[in-house]
PDB file of C-alpha atoms in Angstrom:
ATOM      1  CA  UNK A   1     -26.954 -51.788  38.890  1.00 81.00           C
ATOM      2  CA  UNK A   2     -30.435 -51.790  38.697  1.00 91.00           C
ATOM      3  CA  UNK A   3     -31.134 -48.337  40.450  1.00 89.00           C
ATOM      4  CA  UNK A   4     -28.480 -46.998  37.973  1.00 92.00           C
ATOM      5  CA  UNK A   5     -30.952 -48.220  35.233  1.00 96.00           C
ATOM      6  CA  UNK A   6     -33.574 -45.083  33.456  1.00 98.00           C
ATOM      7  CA  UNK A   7     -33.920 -46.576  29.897  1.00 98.00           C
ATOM      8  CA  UNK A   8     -34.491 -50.632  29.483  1.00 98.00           C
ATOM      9  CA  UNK A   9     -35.154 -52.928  26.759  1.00 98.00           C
ATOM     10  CA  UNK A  10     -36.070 -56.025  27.487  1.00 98.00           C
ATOM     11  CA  UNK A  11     -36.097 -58.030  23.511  1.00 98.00           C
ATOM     12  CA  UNK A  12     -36.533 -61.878  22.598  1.00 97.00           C
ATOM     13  CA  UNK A  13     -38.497 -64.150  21.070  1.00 97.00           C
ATOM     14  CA  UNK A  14     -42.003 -64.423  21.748  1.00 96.00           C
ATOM     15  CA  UNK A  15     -42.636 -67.183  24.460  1.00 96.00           C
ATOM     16  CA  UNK A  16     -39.325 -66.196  25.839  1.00 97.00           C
ATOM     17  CA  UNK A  17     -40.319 -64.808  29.240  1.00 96.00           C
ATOM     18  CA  UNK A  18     -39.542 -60.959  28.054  1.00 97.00           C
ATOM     19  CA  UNK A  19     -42.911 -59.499  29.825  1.00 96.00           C
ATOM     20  CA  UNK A  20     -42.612 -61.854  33.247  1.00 96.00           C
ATOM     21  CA  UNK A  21     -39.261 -60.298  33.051  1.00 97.00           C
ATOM     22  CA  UNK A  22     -40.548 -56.529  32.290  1.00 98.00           C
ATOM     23  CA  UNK A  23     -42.750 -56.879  35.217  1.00 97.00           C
ATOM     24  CA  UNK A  24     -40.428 -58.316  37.585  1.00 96.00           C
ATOM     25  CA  UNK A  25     -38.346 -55.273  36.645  1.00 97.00           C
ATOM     26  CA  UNK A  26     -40.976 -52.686  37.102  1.00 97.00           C
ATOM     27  CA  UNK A  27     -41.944 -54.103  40.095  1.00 96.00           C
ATOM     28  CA  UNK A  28     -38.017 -53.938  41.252  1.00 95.00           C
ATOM     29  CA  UNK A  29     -37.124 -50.548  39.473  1.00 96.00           C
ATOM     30  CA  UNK A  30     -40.404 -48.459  39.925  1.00 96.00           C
ATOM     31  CA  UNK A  31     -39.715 -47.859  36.037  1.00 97.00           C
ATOM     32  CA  UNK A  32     -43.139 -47.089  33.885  1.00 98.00           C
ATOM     33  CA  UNK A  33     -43.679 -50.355  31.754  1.00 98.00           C
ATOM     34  CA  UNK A  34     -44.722 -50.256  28.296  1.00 98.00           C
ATOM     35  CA  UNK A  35     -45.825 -53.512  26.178  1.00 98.00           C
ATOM     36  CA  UNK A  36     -45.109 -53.312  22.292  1.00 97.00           C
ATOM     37  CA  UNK A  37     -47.615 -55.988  22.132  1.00 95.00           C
ATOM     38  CA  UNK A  38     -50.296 -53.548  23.684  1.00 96.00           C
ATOM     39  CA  UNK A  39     -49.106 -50.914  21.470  1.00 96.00           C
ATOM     40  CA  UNK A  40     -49.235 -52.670  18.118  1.00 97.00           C
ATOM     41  CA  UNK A  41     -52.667 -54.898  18.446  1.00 95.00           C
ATOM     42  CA  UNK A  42     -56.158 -53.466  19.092  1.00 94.00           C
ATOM     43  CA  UNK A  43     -58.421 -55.623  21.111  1.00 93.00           C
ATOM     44  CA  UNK A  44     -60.017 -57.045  17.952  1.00 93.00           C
ATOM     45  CA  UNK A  45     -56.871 -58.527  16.970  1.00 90.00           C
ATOM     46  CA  UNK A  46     -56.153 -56.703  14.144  1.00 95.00           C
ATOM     47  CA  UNK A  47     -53.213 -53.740  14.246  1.00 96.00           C
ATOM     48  CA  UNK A  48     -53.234 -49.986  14.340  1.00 97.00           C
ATOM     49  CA  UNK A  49     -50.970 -48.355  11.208  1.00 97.00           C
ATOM     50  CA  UNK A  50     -47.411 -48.573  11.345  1.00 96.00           C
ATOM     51  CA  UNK A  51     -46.857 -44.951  11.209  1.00 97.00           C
ATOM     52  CA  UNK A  52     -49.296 -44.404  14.450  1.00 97.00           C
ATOM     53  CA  UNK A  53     -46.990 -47.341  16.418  1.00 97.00           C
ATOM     54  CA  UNK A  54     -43.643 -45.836  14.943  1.00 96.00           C
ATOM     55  CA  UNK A  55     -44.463 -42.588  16.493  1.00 97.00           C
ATOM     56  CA  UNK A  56     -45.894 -43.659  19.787  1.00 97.00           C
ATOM     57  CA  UNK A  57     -42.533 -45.654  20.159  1.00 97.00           C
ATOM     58  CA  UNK A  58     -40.437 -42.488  18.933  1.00 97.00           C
ATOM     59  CA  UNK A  59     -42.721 -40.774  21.862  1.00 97.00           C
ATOM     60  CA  UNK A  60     -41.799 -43.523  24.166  1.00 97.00           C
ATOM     61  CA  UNK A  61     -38.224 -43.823  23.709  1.00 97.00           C
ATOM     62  CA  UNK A  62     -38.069 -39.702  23.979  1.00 97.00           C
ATOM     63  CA  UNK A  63     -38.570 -39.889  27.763  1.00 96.00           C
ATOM     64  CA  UNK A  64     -36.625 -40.455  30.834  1.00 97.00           C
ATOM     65  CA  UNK A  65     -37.639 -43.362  32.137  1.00 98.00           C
ATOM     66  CA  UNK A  66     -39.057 -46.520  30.656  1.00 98.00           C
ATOM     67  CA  UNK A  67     -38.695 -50.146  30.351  1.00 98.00           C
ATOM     68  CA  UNK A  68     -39.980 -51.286  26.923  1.00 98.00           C
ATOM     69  CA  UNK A  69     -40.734 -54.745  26.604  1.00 98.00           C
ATOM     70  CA  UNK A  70     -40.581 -56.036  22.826  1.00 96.00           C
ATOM     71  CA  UNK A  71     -38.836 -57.427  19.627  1.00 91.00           C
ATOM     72  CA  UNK A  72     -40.401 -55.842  16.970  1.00 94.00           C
ATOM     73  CA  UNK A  73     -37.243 -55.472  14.913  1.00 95.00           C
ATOM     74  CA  UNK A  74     -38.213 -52.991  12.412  1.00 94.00           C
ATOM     75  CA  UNK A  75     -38.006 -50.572  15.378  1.00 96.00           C
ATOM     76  CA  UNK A  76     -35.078 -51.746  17.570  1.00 97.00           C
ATOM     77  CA  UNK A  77     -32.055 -49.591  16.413  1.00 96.00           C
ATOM     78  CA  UNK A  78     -34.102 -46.185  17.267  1.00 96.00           C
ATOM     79  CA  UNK A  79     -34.776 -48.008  20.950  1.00 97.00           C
ATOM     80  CA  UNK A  80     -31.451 -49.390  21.287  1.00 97.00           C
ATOM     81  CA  UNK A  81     -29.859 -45.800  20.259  1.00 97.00           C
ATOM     82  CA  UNK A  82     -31.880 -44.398  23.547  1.00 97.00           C
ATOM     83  CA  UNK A  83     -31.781 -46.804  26.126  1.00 98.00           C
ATOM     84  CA  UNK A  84     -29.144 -47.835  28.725  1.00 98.00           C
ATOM     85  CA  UNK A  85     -29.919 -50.882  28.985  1.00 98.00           C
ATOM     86  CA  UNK A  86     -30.986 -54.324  26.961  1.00 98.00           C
ATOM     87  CA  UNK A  87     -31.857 -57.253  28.454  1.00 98.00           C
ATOM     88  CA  UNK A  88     -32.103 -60.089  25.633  1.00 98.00           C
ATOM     89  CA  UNK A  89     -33.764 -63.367  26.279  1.00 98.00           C
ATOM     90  CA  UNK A  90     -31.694 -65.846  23.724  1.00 98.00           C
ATOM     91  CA  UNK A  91     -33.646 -68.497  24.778  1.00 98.00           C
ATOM     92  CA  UNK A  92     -33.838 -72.013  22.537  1.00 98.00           C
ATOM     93  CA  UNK A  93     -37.057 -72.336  20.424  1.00 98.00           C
ATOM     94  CA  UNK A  94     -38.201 -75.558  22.238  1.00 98.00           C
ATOM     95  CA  UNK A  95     -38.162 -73.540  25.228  1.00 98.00           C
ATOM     96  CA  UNK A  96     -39.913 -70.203  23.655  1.00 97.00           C
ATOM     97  CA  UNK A  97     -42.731 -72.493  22.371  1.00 97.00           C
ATOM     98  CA  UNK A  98     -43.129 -74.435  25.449  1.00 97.00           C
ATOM     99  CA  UNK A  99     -43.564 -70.910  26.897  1.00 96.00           C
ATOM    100  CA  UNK A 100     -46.605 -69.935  24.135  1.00 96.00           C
ATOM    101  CA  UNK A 101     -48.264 -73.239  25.089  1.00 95.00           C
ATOM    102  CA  UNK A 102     -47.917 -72.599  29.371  1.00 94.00           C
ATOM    103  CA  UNK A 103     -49.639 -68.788  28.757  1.00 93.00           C
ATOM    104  CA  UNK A 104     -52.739 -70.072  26.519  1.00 95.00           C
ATOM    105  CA  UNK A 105     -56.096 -69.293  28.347  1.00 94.00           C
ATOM    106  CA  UNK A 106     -54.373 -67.029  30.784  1.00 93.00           C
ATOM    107  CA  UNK A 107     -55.336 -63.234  30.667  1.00 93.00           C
ATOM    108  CA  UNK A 108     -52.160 -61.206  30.105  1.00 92.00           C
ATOM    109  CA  UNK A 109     -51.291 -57.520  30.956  1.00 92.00           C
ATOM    110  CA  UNK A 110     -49.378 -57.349  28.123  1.00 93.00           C
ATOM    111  CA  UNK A 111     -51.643 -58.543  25.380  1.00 92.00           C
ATOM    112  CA  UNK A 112     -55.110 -57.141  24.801  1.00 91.00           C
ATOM    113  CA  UNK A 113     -56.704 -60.532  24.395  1.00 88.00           C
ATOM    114  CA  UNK A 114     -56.705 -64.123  25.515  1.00 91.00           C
ATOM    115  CA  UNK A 115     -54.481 -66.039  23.671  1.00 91.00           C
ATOM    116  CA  UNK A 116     -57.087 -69.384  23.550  1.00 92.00           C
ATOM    117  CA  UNK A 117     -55.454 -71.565  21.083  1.00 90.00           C
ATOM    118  CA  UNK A 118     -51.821 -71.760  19.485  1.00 85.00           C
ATOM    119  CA  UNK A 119     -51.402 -69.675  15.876  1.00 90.00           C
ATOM    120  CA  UNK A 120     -49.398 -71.456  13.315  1.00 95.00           C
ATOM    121  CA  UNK A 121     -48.163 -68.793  11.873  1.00 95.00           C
ATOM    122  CA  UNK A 122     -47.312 -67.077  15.258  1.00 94.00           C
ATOM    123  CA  UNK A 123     -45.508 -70.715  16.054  1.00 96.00           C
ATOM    124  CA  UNK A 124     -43.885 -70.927  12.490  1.00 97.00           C
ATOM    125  CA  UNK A 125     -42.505 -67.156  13.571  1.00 97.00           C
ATOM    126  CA  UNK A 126     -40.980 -69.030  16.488  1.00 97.00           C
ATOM    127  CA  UNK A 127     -39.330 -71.549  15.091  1.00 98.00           C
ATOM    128  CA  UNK A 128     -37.618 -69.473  12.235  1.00 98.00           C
ATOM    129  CA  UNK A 129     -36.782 -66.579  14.969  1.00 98.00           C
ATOM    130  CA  UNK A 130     -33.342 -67.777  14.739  1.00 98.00           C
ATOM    131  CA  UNK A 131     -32.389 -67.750  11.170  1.00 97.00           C
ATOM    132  CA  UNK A 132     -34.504 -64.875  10.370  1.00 97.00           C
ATOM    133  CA  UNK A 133     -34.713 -62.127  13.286  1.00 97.00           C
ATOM    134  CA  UNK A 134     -31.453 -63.069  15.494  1.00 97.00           C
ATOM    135  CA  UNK A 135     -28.798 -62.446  13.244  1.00 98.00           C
ATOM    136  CA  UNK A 136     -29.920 -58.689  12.758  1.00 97.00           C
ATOM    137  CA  UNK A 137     -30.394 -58.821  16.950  1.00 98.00           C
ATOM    138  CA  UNK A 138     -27.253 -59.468  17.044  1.00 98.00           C
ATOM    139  CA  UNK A 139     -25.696 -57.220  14.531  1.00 97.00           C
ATOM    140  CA  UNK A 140     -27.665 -54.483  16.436  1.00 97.00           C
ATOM    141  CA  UNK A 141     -26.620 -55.184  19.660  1.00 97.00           C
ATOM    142  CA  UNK A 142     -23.481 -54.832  18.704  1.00 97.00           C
ATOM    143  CA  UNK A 143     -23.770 -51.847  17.016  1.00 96.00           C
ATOM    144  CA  UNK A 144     -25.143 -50.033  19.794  1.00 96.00           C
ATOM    145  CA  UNK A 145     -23.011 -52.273  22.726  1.00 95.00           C
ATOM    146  CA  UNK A 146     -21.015 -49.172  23.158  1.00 95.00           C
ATOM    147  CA  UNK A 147     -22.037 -47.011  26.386  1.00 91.00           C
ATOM    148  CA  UNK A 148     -24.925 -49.497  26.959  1.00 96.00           C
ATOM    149  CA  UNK A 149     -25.483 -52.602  29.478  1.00 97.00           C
ATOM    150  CA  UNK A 150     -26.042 -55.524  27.510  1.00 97.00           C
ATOM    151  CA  UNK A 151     -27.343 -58.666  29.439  1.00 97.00           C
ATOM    152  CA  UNK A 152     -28.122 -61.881  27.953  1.00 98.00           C
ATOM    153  CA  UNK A 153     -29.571 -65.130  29.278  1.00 98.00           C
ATOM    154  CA  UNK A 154     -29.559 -68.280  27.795  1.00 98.00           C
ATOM    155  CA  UNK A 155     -31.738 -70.259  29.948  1.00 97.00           C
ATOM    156  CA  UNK A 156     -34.727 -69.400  32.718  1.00 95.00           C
ATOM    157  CA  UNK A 157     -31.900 -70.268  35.106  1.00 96.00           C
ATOM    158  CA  UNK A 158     -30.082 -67.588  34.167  1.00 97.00           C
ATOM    159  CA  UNK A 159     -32.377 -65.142  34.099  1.00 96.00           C
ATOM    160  CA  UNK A 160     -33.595 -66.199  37.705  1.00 95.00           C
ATOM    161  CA  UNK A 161     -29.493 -65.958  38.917  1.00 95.00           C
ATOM    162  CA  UNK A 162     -29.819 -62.661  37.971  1.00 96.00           C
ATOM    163  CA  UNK A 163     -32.437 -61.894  40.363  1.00 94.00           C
ATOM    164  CA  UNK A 164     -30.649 -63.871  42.882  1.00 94.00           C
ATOM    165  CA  UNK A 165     -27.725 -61.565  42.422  1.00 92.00           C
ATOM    166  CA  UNK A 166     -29.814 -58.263  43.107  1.00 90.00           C
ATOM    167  CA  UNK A 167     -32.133 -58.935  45.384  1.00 79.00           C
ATOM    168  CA  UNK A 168     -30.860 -56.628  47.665  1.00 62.00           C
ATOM    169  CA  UNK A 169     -30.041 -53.902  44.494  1.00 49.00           C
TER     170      UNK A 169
END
């Protein structure tokens, strides 16, 4: 399955393990990686326009081969209506903040800064990521589950059987 994969998202909630994923994908696939979250913030922490990030993801999603590692609903449908493949991390909130808390300090590939202390607001986006952002994940994914792989995990476990499975893919 995995060689048979050209175009991957990998989608979640923040804190849910979605880049560790990416990576161990890339690193598995040979697929060119590309972080929303480096996309979207600027190493000052504030954000380039929405129209520049909406077109470097239309440029993105226009190519062969990519994994694309990110939520950012407002521009999942035109990444789910190219890819092959989704990998979504439905992981429980206690678990997705537990995650934020283990990565503070560390330097990150995927973010252009040191995350040094928690955000409330980033943590309050956590916690209501299930009323407010999975129900339209959902509705998405079904939308576009036709013709696509669609593989969710529920747990770390999970996602670690996976890799069990196709180690030798």
């Amino acid at each position: 399955m995995l060689s048979s994969m050209k175009r991957v998202l990998v989608i979640g909630c923040p804190g849910a393990g979605k880049s560790t994923f990416a990576r161990r994908l890339r690193d598995t696939t040979g697929l060119p990686l590309y972080y929303l979250d480096r996309i979207w913030h600027r190493p000052d922490k504030t954000n380039i326009p929405r129209e520049e990030f909406d077109a470097r993801v239309a440029e993105l999603t226009a190519g062969d081969r990519w994994i694309i590692d990110g939520n950012y609903l407002r521009t999942l449908e035109p990444r789910l209506a190219r890819c092959d493949t989704v990998f979504f991390l439905d992981l429980p909130v206690d678990v997705c903040l537990a995650g934020v808390a283990a990565r503070m300090g560390q330097p990150r590939e995927d973010m252009p800064w040191v995350e040094e202390e928690p955000d409330e607001e980033f943590l309050q986006y956590i916690r209501d990521f299930p009323a407010d952002q999975l129900p339209e994940i959902l509705r998405l994914l079904e939308q576009y589950r036709a013709g696509r792989r669609v593989i969710t995990f529920r747990s770390r476990a999970e996602a670690e059987a996976f890799w069990v499975a196709h180690s030798s893919s």
